[in-house]
Coordinates of C-alpha atoms in Angstrom, one line a residue:
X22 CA -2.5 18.0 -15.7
X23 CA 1.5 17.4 -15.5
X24 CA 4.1 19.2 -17.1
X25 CA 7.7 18.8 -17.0
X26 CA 8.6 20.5 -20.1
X27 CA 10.9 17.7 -21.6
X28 CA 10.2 18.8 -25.2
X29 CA 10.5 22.3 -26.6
X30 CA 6.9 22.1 -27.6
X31 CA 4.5 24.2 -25.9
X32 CA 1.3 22.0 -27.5
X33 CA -1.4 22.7 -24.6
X34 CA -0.7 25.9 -24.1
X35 CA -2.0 28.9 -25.2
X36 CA 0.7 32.2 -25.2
X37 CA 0.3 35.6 -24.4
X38 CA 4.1 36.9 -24.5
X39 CA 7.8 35.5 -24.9
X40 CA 7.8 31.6 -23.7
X41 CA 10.6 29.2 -24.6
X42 CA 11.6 25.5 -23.1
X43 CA 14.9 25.1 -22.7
X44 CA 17.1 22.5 -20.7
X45 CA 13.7 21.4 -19.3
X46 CA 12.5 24.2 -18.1
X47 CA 10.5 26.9 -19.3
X48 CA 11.2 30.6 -19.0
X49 CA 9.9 33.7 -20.2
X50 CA 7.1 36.8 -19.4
X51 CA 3.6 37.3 -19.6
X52 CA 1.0 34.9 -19.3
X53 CA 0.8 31.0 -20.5
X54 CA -2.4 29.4 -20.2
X55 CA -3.7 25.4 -20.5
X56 CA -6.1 24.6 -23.0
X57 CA -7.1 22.4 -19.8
X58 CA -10.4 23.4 -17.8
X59 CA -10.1 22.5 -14.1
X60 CA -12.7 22.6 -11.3
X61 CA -13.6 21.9 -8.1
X62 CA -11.3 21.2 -5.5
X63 CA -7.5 21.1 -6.6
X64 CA -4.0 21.4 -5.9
X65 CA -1.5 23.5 -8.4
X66 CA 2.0 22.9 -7.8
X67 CA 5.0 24.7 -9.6
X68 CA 8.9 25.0 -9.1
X69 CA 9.8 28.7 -9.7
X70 CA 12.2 31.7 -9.6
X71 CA 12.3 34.9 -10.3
X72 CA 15.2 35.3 -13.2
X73 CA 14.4 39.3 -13.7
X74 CA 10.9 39.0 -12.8
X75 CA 8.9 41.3 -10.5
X76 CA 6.3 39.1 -9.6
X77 CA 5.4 35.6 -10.8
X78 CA 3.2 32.7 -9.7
X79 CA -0.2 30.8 -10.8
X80 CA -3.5 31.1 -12.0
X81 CA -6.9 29.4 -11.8
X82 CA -9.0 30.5 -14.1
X83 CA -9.4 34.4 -15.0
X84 CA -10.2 35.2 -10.9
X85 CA -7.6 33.2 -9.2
X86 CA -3.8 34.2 -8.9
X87 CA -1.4 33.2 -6.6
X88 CA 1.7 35.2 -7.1
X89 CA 5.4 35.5 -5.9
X90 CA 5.6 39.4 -5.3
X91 CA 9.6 40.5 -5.2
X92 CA 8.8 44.2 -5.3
X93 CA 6.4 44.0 -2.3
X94 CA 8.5 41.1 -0.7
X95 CA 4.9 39.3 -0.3
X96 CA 3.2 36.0 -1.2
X97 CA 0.0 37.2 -2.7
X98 CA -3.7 35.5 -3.2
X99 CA -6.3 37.1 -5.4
X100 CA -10.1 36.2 -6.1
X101 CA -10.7 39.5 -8.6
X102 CA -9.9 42.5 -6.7
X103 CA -10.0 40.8 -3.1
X104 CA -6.6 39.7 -2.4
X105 CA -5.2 38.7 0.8
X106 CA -1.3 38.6 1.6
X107 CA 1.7 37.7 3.6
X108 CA 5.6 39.0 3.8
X109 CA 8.6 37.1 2.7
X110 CA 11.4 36.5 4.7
X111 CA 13.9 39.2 4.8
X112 CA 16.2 38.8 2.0
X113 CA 14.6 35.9 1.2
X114 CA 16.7 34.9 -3.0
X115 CA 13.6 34.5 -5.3
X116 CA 16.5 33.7 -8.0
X117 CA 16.9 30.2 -6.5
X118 CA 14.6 27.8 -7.1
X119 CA 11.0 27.6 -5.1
X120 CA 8.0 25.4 -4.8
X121 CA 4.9 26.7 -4.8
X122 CA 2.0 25.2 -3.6
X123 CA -2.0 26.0 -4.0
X124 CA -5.6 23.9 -2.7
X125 CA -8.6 24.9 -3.2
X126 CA -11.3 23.0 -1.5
X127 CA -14.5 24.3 -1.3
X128 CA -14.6 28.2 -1.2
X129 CA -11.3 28.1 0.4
X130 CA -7.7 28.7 -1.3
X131 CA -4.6 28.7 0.7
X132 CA -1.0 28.6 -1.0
X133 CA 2.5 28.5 0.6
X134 CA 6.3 29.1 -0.6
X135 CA 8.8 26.7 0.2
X136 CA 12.3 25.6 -0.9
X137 CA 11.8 21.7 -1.0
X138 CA 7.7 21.0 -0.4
X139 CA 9.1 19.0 2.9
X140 CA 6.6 20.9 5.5
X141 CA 9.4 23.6 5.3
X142 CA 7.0 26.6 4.5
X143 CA 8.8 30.1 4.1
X144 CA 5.5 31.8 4.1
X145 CA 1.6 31.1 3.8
X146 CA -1.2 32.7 3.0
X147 CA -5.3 31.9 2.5
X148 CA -8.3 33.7 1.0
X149 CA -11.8 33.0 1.0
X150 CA -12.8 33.0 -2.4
X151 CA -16.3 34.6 -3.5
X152 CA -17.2 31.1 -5.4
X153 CA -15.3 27.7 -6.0
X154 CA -12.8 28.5 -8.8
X155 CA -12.9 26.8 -12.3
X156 CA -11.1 27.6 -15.5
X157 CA -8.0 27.1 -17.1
X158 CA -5.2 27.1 -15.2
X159 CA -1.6 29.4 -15.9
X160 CA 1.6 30.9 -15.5
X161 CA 2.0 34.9 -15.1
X162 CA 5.8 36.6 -14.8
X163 CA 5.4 40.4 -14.9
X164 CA 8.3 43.1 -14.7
X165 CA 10.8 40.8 -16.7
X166 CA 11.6 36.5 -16.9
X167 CA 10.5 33.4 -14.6
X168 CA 11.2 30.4 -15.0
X169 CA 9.2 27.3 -14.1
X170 CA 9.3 23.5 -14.0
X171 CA 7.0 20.2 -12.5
X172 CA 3.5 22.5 -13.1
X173 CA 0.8 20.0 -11.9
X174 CA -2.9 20.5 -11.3
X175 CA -4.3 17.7 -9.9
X176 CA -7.6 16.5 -8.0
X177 CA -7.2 17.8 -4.5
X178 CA -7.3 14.2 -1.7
X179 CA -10.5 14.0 0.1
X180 CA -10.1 14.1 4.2
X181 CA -10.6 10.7 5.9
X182 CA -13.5 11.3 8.2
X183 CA -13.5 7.7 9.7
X184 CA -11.1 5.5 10.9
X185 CA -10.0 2.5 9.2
X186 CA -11.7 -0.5 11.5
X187 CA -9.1 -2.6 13.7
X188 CA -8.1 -5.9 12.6
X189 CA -10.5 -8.7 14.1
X190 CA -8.9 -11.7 15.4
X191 CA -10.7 -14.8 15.1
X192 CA -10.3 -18.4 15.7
X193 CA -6.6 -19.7 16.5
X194 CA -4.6 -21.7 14.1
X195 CA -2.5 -24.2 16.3
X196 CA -1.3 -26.0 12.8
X197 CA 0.5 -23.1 12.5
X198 CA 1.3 -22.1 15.7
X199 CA 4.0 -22.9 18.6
X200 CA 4.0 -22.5 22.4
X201 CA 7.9 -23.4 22.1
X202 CA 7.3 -26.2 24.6
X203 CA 9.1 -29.1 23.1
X204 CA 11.5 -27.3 20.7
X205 CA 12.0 -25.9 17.5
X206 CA 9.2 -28.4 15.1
X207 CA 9.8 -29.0 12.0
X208 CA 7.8 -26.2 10.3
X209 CA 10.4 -24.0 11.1
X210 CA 13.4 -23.0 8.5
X211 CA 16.4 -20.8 9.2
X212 CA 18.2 -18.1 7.4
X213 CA 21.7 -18.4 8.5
X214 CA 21.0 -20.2 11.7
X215 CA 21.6 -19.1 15.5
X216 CA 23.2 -21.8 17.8
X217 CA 23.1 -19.8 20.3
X218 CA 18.9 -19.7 19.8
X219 CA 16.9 -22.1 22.0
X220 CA 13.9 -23.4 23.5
X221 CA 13.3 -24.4 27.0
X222 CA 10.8 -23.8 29.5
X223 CA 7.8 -23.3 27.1
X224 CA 10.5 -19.9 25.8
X225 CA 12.5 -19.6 22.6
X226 CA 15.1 -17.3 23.7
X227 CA 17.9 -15.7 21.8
X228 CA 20.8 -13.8 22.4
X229 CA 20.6 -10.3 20.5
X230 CA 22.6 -10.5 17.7
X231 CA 25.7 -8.2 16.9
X232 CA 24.3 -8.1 13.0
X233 CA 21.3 -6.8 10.8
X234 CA 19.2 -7.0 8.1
X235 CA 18.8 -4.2 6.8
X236 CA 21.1 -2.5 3.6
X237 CA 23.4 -4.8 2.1
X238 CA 25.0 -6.8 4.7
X239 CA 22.6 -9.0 5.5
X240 CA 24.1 -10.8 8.2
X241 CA 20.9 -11.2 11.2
X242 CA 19.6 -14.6 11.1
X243 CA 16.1 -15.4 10.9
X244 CA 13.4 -18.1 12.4
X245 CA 11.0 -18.3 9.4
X246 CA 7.2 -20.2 9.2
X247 CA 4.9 -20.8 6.4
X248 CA 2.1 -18.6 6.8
X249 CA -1.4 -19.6 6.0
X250 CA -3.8 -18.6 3.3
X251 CA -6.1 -15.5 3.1
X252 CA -6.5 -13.3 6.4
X253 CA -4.7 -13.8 9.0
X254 CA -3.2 -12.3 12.6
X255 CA 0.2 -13.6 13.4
X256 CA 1.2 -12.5 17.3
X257 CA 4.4 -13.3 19.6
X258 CA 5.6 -11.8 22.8
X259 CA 8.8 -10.5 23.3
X260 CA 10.4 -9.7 27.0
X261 CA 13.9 -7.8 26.1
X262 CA 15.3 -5.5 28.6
X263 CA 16.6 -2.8 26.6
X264 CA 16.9 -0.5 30.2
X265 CA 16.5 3.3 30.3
X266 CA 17.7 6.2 29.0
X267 CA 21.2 4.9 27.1
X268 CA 22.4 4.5 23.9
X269 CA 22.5 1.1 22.8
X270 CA 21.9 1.1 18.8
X271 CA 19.6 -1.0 17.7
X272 CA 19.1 -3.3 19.7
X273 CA 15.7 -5.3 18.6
X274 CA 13.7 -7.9 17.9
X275 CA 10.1 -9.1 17.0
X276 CA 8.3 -10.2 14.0
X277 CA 8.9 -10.2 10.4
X278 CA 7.4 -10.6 7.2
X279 CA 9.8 -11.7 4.8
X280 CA 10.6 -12.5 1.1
X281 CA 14.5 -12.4 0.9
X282 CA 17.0 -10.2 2.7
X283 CA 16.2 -7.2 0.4
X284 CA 12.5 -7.3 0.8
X285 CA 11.2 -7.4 4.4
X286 CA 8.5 -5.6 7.0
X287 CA 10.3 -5.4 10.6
X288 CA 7.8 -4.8 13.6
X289 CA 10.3 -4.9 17.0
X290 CA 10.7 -3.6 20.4
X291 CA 14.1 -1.1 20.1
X292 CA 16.5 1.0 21.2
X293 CA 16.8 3.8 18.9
X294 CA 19.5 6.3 20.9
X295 CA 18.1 7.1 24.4
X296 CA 14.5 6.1 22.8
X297 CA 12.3 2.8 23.4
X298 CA 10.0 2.2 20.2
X299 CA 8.1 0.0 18.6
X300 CA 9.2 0.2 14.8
X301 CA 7.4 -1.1 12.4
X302 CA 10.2 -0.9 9.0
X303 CA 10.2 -1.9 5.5
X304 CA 13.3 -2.7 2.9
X305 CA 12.5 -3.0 -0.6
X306 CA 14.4 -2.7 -3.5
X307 CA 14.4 0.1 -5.8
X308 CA 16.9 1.5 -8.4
X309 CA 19.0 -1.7 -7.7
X310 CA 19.6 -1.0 -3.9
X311 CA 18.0 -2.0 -1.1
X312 CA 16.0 1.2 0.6
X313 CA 14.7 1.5 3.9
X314 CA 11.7 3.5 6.0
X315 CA 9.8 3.2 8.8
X316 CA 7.0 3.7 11.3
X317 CA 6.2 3.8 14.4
X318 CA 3.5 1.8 16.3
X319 CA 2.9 2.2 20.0
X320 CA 5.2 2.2 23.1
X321 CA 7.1 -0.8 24.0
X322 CA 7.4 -2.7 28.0
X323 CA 9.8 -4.7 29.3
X324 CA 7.4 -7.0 27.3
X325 CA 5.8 -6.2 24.5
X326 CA 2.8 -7.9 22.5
X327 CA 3.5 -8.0 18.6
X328 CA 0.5 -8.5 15.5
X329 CA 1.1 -8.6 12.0
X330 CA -2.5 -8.6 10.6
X331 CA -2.3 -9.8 7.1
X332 CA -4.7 -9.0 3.8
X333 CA -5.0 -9.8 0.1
X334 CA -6.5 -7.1 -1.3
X335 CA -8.9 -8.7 -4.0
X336 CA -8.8 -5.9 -6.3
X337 CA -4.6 -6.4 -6.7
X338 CA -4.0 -9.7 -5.4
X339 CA -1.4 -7.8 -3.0
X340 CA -0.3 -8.6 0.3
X341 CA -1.3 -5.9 3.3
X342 CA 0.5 -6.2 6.5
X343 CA -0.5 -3.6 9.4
X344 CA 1.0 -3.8 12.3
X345 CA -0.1 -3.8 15.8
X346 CA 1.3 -3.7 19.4
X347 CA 0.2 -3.5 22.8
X348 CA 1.8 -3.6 26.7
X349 CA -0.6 -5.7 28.5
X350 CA -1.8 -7.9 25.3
X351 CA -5.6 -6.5 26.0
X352 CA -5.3 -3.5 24.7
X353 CA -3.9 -2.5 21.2
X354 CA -2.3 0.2 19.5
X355 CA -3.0 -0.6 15.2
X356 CA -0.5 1.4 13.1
X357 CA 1.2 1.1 9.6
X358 CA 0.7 -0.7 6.9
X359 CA 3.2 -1.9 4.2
X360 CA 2.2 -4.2 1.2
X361 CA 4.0 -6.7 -0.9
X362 CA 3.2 -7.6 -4.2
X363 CA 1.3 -9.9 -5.5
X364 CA 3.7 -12.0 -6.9
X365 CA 5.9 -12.5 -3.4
X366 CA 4.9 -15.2 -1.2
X367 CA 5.8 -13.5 2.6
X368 CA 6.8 -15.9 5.4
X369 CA 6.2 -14.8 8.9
X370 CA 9.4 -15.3 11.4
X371 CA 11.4 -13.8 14.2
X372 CA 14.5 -11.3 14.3
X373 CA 16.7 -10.4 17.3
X374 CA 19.8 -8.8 16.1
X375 CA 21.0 -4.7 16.1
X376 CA 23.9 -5.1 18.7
X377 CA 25.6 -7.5 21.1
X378 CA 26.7 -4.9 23.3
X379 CA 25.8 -4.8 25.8
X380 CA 24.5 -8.4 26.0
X381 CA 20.8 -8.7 26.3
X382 CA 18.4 -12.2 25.5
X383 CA 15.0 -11.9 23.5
X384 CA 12.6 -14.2 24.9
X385 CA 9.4 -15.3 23.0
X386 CA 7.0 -16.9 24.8
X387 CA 5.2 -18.3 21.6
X388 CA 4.2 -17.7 18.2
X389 CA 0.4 -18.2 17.3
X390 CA -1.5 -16.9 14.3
X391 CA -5.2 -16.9 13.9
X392 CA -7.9 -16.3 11.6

């Protein structure tokens, strides 16, 4: 069940009181009910405040409340007359906007208060409930007016209980592969090509760029491979002495997956301020800019082993990359994963770029995938 309250119709819902929509939003006192039955376990989510209102909140069923308590200055749960509570801050304004938040799973309901749903909980309570609740769920305001918005009962996600099994690496690749022994071969392709990259010594090594990838300028260059069909693992090491404890802003470089400049998955050694990760980052575009998150997988050394484990997911036809990373290149640390779509055709390549200053070399001893 999701409600958003874009029309003035209240179609669903059954009224006991004064309930209006307006501007998206629904205001008004007494108690507004779904014609929707719910079970099991769930989470109810609603944006609320308390526009005259003495207390306000959610129901499950005709045992369960949850309620927003201004006169007692408490977030309250109930299961019939058993009710368990908690205070509000002190002079906490219940006439801005609030989310509140309710699970139930199993016998077990605990709700919180918060201002943005972003792990920022003003208060928190839980009740054990006499019997796993079911019924329609509903809005109550008592004392005077709510208002509410984004009211959502949905199935509640089921706890992973085993871990998702590491990426096996199987039989190497060389077609695809290089030891960097006799130069760049020809299945190599540049994006805006380095001079001052080369190979010697069985080492491609590169000068850290003063330039990235990532927003709109687009200005790092990159060392780009076909990748092979189906499952793979694509692995380098990278040696970069980023040193300790100073700021040097972000100074990187590793693997990539990449489509274009605006869609990318970014797993480096870095300097993030005083820090040494490995970040494993994604750019995609989305509401016609590029947009930007990451991860982080493991801790880097001086040199750092790098996997990109790859997977088409058979259902989708999607592209899975997790990442992987390890210090001694016996033992691994598996973390993210970001997918591309179907429709993309991801090469794998090499980045070193974030900052020429102070100057620091990348070098990769090779660059090997396997099945």
């Amino acid at each position: 069940m999701s409600e958003r309250f874009d029309s003035a119709s209240l179609v669903g819902w059954q009224r006991a009181g004064q309930w209006r929509v307006r501007d998206g939003r629904l205001g008004g006192s007494g108690a507004l009910t779904s014609r929707t039955t719910v079970g099991g376990d769930v989470r109810a989510e609603a944006d609320l405040r308390l526009t005259g209102a003495t207390s306000a909140g959610v129901t499950l069923g005709d045992r369960v409340e949850v309620r927003v308590d201004a006169a007692a200055g408490r977030l309250v749960a109930r299961d019939g007359r058993r009710q368990a509570s908690t205070p509000l801050p002190a002079g906490l304004d219940l006439g801005t906007r609030h989310n509140l938040a309710i699970e139930v799973r199993g016998q077990q309901v605990t709700a919180e208060l918060s201002p943005a749903r972003l792990g920022d909980q003003l208060a928190v309570v839980s009740l054990r409930l006499d019997r796993p609740a079911a019924g329609r769920p509903g809005l109550t305001a008592t004392g005077g007016t709510a208002e509410f918005d984004n009211v959502s009962v949905a199935r509640l996600y089921q706890p992973a209980r085993r871990p998702v099994p590491e990426p096996r690496v199987g039989a190497p690749l060389p077609a695809y592969s290089d030891e960097f022994r006799d130069g760049l071969d020809d299945g190599w392709q540049w994006v805006r090509e380095d001079p001052a990259a080369t190979v010697a010594d069985g080492a491609l090594r590169w000068p850290v760029q003063a330039a990235d990838l990532t927003g709109t300028g687009n200005t790092a260059g990159v060392l780009l491979r076909d990748a092979p069909r189906g499952d793979y693992v694509a692995e380098t090491t990278v040696t970069l002495d980023l040193g300790e404890e100073t700021v040097r802003n972000y100074q990187q470089a590793g693997l990539v997956a990449y489509v274009d400049d605006d869609r990318f998955a970014r797993l480096t050694q870095v300097a993030i301020w005083n820090t040494r990760q490995v970040e494993y980052g994604y750019e995609l575009p989305l509401a016609g800019q590029p947009v930007y998150g990451g991860s982080i997988v493991g801790t880097p050394a001086t040199t750092t082993w790098l996997r990109l484990a790859h997977h088409v997911d058979p259902s989708t036809g999607e592209h899975e990359y997790r990442a992987g990373s390890s210090r001694d290149g016996r033992t691994w640390t598996w973390g993210a994963v970001w997918t591309f779509p179907a429709d993309t055709t991801p090469r794998i390549g090499l980045v070193a770029h974030g900052g020429a200053d102070p100057a620091v070399t990348a070098e990769f001893d090779y660059r090997r995938f396997y099945r």
